[in-house]
JSON list of C-alpha atoms in Angstrom, two decimals:
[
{"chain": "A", "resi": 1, "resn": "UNK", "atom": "CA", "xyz": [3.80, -16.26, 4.50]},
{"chain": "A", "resi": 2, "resn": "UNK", "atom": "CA", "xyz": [1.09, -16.72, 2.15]},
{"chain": "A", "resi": 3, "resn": "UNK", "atom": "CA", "xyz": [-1.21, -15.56, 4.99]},
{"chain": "A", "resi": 4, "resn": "UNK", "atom": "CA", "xyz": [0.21, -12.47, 5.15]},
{"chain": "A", "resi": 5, "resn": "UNK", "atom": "CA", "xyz": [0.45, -11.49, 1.33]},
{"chain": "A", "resi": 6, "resn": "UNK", "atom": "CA", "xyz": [-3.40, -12.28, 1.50]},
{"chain": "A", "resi": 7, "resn": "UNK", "atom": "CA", "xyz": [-4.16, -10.37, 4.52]},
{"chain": "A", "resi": 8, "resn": "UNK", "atom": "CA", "xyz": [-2.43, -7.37, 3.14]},
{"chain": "A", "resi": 9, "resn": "UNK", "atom": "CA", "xyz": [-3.94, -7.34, -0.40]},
{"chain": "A", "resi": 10, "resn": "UNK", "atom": "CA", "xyz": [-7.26, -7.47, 1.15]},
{"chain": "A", "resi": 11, "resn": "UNK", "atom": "CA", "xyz": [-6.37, -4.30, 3.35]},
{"chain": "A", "resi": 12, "resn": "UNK", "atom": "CA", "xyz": [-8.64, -1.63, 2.55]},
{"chain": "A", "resi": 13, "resn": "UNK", "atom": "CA", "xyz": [-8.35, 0.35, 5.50]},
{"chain": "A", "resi": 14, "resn": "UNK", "atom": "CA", "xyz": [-5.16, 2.23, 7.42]},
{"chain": "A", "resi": 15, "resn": "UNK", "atom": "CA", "xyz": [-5.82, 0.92, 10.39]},
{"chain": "A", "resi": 16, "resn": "UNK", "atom": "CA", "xyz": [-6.02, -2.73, 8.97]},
{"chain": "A", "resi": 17, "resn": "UNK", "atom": "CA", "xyz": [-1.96, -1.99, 7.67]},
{"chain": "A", "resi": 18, "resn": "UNK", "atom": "CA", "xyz": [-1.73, -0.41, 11.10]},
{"chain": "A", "resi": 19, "resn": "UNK", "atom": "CA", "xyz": [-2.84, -3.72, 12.96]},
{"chain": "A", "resi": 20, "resn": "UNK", "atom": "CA", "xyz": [-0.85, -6.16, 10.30]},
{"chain": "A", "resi": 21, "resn": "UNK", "atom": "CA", "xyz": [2.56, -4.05, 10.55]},
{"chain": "A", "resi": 22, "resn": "UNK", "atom": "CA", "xyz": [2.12, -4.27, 14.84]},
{"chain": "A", "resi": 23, "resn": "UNK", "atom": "CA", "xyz": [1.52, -7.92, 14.58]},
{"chain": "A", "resi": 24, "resn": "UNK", "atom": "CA", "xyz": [4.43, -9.04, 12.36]},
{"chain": "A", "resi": 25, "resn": "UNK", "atom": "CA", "xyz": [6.43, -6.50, 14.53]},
{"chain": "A", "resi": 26, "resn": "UNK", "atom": "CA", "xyz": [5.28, -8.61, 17.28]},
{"chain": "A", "resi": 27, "resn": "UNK", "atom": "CA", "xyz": [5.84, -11.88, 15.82]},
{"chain": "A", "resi": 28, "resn": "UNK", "atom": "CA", "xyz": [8.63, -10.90, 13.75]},
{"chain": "A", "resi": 29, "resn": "UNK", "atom": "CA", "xyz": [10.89, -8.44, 15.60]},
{"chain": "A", "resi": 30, "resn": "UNK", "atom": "CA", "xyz": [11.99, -5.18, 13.40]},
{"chain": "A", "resi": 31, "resn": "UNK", "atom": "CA", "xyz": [10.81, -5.70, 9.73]},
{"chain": "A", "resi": 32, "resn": "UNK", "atom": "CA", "xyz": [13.04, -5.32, 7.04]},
{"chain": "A", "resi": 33, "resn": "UNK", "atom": "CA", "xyz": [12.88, -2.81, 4.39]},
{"chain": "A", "resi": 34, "resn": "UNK", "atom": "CA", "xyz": [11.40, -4.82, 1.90]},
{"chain": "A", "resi": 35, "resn": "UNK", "atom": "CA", "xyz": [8.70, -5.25, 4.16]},
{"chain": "A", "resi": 36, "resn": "UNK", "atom": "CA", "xyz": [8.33, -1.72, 4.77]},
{"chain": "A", "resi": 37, "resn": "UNK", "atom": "CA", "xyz": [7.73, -0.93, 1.25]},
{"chain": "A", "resi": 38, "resn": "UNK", "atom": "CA", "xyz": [5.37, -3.50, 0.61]},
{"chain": "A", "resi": 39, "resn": "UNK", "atom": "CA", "xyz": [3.59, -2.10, 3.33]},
{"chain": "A", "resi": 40, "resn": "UNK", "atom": "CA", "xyz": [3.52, 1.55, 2.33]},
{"chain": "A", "resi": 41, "resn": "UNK", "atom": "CA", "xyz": [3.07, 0.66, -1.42]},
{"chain": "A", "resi": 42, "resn": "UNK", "atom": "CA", "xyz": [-0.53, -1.15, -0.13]},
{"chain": "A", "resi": 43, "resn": "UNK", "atom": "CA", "xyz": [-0.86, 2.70, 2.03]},
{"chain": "A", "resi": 44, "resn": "UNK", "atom": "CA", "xyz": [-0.94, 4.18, -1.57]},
{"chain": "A", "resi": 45, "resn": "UNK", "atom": "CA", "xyz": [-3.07, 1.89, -2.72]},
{"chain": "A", "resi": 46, "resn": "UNK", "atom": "CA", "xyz": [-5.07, 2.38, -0.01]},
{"chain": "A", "resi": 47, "resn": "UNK", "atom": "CA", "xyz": [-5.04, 6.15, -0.28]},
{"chain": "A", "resi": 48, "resn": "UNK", "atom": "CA", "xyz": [-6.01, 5.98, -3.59]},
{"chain": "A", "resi": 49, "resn": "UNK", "atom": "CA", "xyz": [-8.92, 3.78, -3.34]},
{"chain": "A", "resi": 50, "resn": "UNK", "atom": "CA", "xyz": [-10.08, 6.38, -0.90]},
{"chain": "A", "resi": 51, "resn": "UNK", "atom": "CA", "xyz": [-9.68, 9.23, -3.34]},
{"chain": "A", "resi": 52, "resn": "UNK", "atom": "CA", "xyz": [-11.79, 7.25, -5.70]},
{"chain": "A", "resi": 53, "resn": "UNK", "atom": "CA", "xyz": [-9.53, 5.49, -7.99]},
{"chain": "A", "resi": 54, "resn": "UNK", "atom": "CA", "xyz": [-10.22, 2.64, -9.28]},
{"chain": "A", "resi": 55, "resn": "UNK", "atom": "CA", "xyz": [-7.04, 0.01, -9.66]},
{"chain": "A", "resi": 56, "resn": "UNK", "atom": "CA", "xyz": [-8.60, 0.36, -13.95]},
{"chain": "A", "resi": 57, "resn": "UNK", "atom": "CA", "xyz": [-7.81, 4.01, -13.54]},
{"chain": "A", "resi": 58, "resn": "UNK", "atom": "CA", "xyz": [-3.85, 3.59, -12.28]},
{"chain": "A", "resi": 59, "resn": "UNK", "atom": "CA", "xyz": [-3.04, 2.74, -15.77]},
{"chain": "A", "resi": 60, "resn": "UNK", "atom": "CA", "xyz": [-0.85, 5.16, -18.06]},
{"chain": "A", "resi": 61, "resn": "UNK", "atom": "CA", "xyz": [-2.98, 7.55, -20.07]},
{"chain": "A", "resi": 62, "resn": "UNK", "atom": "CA", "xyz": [-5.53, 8.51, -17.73]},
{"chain": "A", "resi": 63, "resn": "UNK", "atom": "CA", "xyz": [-6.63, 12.01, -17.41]},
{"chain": "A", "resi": 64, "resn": "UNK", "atom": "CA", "xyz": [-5.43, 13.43, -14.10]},
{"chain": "A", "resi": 65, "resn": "UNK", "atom": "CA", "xyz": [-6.43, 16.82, -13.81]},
{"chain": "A", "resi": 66, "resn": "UNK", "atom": "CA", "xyz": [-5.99, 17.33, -9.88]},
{"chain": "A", "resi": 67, "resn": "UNK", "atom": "CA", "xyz": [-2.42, 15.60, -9.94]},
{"chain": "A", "resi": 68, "resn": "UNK", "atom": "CA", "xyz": [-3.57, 13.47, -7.67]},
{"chain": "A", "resi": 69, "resn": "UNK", "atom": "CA", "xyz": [-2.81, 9.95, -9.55]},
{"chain": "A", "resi": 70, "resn": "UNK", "atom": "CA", "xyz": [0.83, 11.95, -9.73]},
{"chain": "A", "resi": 71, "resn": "UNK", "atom": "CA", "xyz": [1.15, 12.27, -6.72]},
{"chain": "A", "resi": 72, "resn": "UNK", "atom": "CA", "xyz": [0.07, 8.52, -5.84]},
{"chain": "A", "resi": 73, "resn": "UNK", "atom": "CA", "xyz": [2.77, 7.58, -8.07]},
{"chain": "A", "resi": 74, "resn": "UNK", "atom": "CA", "xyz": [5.70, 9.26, -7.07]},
{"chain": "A", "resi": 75, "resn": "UNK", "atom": "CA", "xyz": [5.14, 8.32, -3.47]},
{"chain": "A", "resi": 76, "resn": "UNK", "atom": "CA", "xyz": [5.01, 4.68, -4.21]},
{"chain": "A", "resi": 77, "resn": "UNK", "atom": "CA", "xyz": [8.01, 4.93, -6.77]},
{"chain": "A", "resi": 78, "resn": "UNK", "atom": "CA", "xyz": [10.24, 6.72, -3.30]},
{"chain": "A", "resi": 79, "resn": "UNK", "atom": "CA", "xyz": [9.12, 3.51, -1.38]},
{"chain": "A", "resi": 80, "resn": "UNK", "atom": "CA", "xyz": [9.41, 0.81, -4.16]},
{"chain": "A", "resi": 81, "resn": "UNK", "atom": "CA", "xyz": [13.04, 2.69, -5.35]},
{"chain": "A", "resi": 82, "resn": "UNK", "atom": "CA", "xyz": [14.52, 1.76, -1.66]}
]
């Protein structure tokens, strides 16, 4: 288990969630929402990373003038809501 949490904090790429989510799927059988969401919460963190955020920059208070930090944040709050 621990394996897993590590392997998918240190994703930095889509296809690295891509390959993780097949394998557990593999080992695993269908994952469970819980799992789903943890996955696409890392996607947004992912996403944003490739936007140019910076996880010191996901705080409250910080000047989003393309919405795009929005954005970010309502997708992961759809996932993490269930």
């Amino acid at each position: 288990k621990i394996d897993v949490y590590r392997r998918l904090a240190r994703a930095n790429e889509l296809s690295s969630l891509s390959d993780l989510r097949s394998e557990l799927v593999d080992r695993f059988g269908p994952l469970p929402a819980p799992t789903e969401r943890l996955l696409a919460v890392q996607e947004v963190r992912v996403l944003a990373l490739h936007t140019g955020y910076r996880a010191s920059q996901l705080a409250d208070g910080v000047d989003d003038p393309t919405g795009q930090l929005r954005l970010h944040r309502e997708f992961a709050a759809q996932f993490a809501s269930g």
